[in-house]
PDB file of C-alpha atoms in Angstrom:
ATOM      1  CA  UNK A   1     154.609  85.890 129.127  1.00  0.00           C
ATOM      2  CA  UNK A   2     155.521  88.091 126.367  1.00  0.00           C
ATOM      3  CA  UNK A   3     158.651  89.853 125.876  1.00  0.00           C
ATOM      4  CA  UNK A   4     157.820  93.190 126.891  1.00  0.00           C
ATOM      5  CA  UNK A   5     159.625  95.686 129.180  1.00  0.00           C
ATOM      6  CA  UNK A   6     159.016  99.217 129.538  1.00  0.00           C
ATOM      7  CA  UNK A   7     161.215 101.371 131.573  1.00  0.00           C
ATOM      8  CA  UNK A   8     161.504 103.557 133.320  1.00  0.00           C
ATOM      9  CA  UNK A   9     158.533 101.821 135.296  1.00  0.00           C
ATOM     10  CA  UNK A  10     158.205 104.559 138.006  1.00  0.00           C
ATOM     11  CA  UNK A  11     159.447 108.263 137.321  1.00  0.00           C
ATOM     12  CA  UNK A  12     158.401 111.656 139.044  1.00  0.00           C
ATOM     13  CA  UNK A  13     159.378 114.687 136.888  1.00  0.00           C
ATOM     14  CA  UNK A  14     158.621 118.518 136.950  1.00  0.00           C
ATOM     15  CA  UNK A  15     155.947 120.486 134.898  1.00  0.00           C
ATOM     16  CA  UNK A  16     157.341 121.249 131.859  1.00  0.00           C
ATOM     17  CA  UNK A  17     160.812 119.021 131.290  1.00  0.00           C
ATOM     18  CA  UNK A  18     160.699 116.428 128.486  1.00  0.00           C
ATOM     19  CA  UNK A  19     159.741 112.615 129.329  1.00  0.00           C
ATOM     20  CA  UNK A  20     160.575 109.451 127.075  1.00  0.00           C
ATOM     21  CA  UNK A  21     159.034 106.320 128.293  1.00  0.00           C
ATOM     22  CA  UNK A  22     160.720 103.119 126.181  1.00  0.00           C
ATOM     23  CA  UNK A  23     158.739 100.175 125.268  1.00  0.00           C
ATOM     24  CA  UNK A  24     160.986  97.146 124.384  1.00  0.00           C
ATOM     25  CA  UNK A  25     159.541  94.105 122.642  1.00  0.00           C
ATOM     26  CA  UNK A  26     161.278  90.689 121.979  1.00  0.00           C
ATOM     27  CA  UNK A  27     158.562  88.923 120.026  1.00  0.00           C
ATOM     28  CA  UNK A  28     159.272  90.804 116.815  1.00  0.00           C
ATOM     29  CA  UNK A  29     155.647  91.875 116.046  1.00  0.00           C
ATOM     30  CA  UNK A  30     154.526  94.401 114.066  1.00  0.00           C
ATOM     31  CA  UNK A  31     152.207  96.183 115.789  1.00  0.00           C
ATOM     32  CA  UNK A  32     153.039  98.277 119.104  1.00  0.00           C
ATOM     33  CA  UNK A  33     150.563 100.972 121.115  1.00  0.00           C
ATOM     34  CA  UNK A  34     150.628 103.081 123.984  1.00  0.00           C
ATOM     35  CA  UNK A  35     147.869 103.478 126.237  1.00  0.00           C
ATOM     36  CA  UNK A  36     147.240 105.966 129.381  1.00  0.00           C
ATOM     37  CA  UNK A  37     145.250 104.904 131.996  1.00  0.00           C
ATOM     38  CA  UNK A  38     143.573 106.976 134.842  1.00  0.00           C
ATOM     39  CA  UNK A  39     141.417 106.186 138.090  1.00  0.00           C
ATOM     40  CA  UNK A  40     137.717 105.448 136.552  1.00  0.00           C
ATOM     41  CA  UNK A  41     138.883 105.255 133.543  1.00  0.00           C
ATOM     42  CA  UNK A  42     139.411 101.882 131.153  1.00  0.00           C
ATOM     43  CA  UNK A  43     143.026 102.352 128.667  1.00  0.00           C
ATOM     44  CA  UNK A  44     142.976 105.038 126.234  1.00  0.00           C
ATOM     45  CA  UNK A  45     144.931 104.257 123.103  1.00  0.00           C
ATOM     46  CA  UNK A  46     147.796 107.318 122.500  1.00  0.00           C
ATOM     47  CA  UNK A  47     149.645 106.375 119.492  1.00  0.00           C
ATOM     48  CA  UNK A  48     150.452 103.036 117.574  1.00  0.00           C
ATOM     49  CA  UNK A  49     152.249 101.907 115.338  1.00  0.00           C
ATOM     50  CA  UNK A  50     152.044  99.339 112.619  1.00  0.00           C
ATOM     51  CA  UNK A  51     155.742  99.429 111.352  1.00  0.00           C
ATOM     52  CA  UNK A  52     159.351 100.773 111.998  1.00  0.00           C
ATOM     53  CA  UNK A  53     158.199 104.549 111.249  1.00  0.00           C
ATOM     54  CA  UNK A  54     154.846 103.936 110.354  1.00  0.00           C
ATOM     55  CA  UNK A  55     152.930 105.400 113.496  1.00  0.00           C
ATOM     56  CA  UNK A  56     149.707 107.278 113.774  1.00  0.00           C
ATOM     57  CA  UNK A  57     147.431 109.013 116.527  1.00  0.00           C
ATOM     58  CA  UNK A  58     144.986 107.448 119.071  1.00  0.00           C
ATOM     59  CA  UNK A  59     142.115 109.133 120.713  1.00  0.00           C
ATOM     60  CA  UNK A  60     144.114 110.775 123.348  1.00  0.00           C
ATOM     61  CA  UNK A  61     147.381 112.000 121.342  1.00  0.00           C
ATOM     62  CA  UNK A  62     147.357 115.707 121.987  1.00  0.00           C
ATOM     63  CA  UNK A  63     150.858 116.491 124.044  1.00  0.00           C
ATOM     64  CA  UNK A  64     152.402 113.102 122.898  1.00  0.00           C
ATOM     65  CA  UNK A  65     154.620 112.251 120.123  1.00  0.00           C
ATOM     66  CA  UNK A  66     155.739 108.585 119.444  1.00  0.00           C
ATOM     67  CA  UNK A  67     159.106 107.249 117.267  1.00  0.00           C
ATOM     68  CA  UNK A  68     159.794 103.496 116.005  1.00  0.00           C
ATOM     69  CA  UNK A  69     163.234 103.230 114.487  1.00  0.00           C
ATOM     70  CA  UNK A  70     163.399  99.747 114.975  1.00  0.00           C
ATOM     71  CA  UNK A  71     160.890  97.101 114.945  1.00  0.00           C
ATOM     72  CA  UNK A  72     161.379  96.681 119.116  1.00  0.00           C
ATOM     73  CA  UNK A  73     161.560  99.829 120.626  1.00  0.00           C
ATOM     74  CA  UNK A  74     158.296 102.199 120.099  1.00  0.00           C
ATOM     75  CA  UNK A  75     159.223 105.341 122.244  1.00  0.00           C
ATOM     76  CA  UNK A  76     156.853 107.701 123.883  1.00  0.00           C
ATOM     77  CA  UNK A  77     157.746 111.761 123.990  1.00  0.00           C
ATOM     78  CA  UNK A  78     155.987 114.240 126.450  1.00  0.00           C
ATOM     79  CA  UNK A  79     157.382 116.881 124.715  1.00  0.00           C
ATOM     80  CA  UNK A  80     156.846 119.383 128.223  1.00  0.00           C
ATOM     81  CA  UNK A  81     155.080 117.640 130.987  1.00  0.00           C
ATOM     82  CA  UNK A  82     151.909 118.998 132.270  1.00  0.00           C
ATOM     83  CA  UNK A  83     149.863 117.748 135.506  1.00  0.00           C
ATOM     84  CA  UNK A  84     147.180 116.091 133.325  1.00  0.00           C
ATOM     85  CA  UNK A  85     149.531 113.381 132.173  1.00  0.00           C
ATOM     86  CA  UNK A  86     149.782 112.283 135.609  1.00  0.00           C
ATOM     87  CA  UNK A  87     148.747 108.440 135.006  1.00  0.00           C
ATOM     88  CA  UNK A  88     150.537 104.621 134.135  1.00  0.00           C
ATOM     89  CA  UNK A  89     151.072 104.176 130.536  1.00  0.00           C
ATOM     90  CA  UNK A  90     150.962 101.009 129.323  1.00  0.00           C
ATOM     91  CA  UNK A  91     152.486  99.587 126.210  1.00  0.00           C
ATOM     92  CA  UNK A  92     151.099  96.701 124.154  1.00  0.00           C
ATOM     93  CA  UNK A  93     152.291  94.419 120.852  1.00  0.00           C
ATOM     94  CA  UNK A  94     150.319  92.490 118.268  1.00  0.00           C
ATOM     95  CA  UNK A  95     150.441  90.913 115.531  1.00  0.00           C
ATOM     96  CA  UNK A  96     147.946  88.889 113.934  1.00  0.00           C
ATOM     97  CA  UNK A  97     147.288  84.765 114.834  1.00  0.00           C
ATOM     98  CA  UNK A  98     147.403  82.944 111.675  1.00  0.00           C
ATOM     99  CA  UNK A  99     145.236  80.225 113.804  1.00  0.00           C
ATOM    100  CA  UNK A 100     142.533  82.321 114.743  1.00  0.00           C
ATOM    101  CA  UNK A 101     142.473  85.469 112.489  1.00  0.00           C
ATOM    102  CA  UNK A 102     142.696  87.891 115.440  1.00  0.00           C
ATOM    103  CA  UNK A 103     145.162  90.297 116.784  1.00  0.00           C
ATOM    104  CA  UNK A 104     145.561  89.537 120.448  1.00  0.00           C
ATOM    105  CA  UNK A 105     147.244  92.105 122.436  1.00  0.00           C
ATOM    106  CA  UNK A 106     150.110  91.540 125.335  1.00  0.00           C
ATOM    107  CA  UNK A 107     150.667  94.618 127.566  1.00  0.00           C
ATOM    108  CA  UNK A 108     154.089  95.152 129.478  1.00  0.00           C
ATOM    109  CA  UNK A 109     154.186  95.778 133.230  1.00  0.00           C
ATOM    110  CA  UNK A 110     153.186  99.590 133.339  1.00  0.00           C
ATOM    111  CA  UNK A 111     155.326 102.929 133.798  1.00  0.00           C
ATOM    112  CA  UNK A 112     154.316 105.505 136.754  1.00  0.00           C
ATOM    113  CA  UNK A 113     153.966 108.670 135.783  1.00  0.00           C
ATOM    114  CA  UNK A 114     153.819 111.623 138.347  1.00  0.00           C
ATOM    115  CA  UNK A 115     154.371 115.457 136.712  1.00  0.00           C
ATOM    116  CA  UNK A 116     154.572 117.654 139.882  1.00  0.00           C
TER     117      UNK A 116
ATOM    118  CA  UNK M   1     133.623  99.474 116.581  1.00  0.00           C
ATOM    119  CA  UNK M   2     130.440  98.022 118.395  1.00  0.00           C
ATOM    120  CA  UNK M   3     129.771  99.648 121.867  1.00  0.00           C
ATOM    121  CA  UNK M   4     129.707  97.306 124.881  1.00  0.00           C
ATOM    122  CA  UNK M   5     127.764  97.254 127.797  1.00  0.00           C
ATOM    123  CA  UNK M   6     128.676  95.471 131.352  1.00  0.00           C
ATOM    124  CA  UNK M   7     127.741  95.002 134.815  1.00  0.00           C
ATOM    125  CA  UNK M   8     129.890  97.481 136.848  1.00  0.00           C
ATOM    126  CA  UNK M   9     130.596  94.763 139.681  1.00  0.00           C
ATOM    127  CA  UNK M  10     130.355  91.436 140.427  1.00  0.00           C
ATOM    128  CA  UNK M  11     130.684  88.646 143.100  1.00  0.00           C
ATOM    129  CA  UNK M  12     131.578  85.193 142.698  1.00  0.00           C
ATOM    130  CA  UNK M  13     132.417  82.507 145.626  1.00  0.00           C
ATOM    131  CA  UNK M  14     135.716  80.358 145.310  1.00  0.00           C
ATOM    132  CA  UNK M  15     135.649  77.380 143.347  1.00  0.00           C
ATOM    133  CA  UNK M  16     132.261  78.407 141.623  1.00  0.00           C
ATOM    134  CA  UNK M  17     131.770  79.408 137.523  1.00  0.00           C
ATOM    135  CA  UNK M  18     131.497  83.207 137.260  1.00  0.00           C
ATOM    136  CA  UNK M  19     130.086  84.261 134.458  1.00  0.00           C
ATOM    137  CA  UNK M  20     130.370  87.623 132.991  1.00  0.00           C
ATOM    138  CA  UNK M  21     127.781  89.080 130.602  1.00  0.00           C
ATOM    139  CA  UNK M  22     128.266  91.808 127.690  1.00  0.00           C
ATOM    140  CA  UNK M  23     125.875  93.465 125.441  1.00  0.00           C
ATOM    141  CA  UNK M  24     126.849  94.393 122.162  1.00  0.00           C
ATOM    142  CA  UNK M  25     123.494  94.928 120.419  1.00  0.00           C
ATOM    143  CA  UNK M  26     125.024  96.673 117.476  1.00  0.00           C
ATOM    144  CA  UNK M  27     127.792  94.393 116.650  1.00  0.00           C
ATOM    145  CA  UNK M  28     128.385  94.486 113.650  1.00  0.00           C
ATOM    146  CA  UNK M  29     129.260  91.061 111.087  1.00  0.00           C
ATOM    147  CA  UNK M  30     132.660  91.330 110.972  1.00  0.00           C
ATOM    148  CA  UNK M  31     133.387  92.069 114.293  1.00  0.00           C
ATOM    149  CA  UNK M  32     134.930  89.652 116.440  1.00  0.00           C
ATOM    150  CA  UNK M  33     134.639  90.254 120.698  1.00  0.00           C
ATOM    151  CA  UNK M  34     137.420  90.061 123.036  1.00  0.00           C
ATOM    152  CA  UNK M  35     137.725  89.574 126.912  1.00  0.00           C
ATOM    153  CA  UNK M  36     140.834  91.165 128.112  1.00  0.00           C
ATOM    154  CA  UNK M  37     141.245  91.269 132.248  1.00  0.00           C
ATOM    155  CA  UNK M  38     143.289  93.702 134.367  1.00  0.00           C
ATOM    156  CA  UNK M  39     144.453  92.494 137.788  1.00  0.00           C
ATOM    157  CA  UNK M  40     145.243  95.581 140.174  1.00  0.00           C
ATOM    158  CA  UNK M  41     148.108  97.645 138.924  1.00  0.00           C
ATOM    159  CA  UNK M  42     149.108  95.086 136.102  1.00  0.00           C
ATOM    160  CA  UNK M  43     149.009  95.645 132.537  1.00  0.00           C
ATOM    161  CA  UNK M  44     145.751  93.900 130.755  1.00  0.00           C
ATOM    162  CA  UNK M  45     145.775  90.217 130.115  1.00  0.00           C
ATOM    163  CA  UNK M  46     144.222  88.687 126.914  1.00  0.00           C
ATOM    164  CA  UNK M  47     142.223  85.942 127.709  1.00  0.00           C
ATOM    165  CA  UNK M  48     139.901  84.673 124.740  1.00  0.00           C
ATOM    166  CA  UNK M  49     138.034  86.048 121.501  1.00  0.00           C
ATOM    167  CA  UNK M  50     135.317  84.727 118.978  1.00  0.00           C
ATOM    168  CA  UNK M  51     133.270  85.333 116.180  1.00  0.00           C
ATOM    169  CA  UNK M  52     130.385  83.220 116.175  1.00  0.00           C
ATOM    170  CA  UNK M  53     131.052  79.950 117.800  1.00  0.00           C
ATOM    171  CA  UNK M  54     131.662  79.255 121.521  1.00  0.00           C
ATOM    172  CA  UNK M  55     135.447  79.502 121.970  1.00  0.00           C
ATOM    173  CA  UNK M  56     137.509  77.779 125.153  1.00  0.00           C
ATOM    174  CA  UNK M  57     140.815  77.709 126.093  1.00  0.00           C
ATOM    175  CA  UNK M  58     142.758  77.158 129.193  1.00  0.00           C
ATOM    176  CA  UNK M  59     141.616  80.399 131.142  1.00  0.00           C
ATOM    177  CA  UNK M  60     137.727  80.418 130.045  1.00  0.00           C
ATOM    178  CA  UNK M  61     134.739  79.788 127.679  1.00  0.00           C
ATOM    179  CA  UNK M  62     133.145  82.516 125.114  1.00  0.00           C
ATOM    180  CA  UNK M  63     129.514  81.782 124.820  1.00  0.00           C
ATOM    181  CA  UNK M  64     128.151  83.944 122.190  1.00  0.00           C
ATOM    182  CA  UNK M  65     124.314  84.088 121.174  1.00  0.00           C
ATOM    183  CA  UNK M  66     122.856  83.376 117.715  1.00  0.00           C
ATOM    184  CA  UNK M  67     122.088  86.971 117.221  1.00  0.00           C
ATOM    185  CA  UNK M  68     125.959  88.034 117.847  1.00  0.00           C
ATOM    186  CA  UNK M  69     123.950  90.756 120.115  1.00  0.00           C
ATOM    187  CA  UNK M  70     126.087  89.421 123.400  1.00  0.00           C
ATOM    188  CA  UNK M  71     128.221  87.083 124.553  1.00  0.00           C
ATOM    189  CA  UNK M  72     129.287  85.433 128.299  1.00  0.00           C
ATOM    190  CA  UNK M  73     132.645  84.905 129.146  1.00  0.00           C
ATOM    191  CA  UNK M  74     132.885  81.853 131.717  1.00  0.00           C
ATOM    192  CA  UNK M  75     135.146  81.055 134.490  1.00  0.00           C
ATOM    193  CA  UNK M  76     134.298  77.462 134.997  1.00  0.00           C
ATOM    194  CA  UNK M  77     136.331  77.259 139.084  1.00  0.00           C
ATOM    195  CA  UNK M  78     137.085  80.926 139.881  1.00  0.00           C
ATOM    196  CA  UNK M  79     140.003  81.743 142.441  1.00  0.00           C
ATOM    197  CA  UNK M  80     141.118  84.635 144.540  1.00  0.00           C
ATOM    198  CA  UNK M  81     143.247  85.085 141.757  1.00  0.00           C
ATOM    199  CA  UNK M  82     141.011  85.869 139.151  1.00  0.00           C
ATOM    200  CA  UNK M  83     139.622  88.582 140.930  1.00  0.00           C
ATOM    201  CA  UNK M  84     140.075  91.578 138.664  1.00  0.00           C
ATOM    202  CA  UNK M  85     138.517  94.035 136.216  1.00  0.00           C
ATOM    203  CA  UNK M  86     137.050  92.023 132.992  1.00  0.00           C
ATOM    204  CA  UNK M  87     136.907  94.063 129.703  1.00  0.00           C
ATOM    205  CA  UNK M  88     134.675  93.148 127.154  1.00  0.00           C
ATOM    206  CA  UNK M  89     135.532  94.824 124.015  1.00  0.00           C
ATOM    207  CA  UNK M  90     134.490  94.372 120.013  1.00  0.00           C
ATOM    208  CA  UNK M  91     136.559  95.154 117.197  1.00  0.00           C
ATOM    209  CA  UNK M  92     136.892  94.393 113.556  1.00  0.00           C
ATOM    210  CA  UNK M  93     139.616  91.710 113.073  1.00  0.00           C
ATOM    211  CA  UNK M  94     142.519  92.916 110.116  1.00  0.00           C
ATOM    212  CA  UNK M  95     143.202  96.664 109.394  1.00  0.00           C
ATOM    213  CA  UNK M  96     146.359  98.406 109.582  1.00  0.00           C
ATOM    214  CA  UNK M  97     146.466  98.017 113.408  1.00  0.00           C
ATOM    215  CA  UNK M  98     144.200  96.322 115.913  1.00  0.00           C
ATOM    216  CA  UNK M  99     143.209  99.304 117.843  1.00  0.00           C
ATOM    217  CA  UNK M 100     140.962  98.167 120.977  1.00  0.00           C
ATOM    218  CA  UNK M 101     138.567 100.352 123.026  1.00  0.00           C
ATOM    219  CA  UNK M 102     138.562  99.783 126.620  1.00  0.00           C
ATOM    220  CA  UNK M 103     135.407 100.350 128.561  1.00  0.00           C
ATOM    221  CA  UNK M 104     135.499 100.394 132.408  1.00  0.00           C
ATOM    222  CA  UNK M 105     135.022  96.856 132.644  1.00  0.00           C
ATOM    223  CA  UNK M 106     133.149  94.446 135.296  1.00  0.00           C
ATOM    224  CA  UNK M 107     134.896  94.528 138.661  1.00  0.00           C
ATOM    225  CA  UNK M 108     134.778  90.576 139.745  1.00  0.00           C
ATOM    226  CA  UNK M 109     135.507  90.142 143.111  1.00  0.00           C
ATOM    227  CA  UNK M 110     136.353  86.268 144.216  1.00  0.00           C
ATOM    228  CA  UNK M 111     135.421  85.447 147.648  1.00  0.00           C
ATOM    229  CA  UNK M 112     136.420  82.644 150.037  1.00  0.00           C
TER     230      UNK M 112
END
């Protein structure tokens, strides 16, 4: 399996605090995301990144902010907690296969989210 | 990116091939299609991509048509374990980040 943790991987906060969620990768690839994911829904991409501060928006970015100091850690900011983001965020690393030209995608274990 | 189209739901019994269809009818040349899988409460799992020729590897076969329009992703002796949401997904390989765009998937359930 991939190097990736994410932590915390369960957390219940209040409307309106700050929440970080960490992704930490051990593969050294370039390319890191954060997803959300809700009941009926597939992943929505949040942010990524494709470099140690080189980070841009997904489809589902409003309320989110996203840092990458250092090519393992791609941190996620909810910069005041609101019921909506409610959900398990997953985080994912790439980076392309010389062998086979593509950019396969490994996802770490999920963090739950509850904003009360 | 192309859009996909898949069966909601499906069954398969133990220890038979399930096989998973996916329309992509306006895929485009340079797109390559993926099959990720999600078993409950896990993160997604890659499991194979292709281009243009049938692709296999360890977990499955990609059987894509001559048109490129869709493609079958093959579980030659399902389990209970691969019982999970399959994700079918197209994308252009390169760029600046390999952005995928899940669907909601085909529900496989594996039964004894």
């Amino acid at each position: 399996d991939a190097g990736i943790t994410q932590s915390p991987r369960h957390k219940v906060t209040e409307t309106g605090t700050p929440v970080t969620l960490r992704c930490h990768q051990t593969e050294n690839h370039r390319y890191m995301y954060w997803y959300r994911q809700d009941p009926g829904h597939g992943l929505r991409l949040i942010h990524y990144s494709y470099g140690v501060k080189d980070t841009d928006k997904g489809e589902v970015s409003d309320g989110y902010s996203v840092s990458r100091s250092k090519t393992e850690d791609f941190l996620l900011t909810l910069e005041s907690a609101t019921s909506s983001q409610t959900s398990v965020y997953f985080c994912a690393i790439s980076e392309q296969n010389q062998a086979s030209y593509g950019y396969e995608q490994y996802f770490g274990p999920g963090t739950r989210l509850t904003v009360t | 990116d192309a859009k996909t189209t898949q069966p909601p739901s499906m069954d398969c019994a133990e220890g038979r091939a399930a096989n998973l269809p996916c329309n992509h009818s306006t895929i485009s040349g340079n797109e390559y299609v993926y099959w990720y899988r999600q078993i409950h409460s896990q993160g997604p799992q890659y499991i194979i991509h292709g281009l243009k020729n049938n692709e296999t590897n360890e977990m499955a076969s990609l059987i894509i048509t001559e048109d490129r329009k869709s493609s079958t992703l093959i579980l030659p002796h399902a389990t209970l374990r691969d019982t999970a949401v399959y994700y079918c997904i197209v994308r252009v390989a390169g760029g600046t980040a390999s952005k995928l765009t899940f669907g909601t998937g085909t529900r496989l359930q594996v039964t004894l």
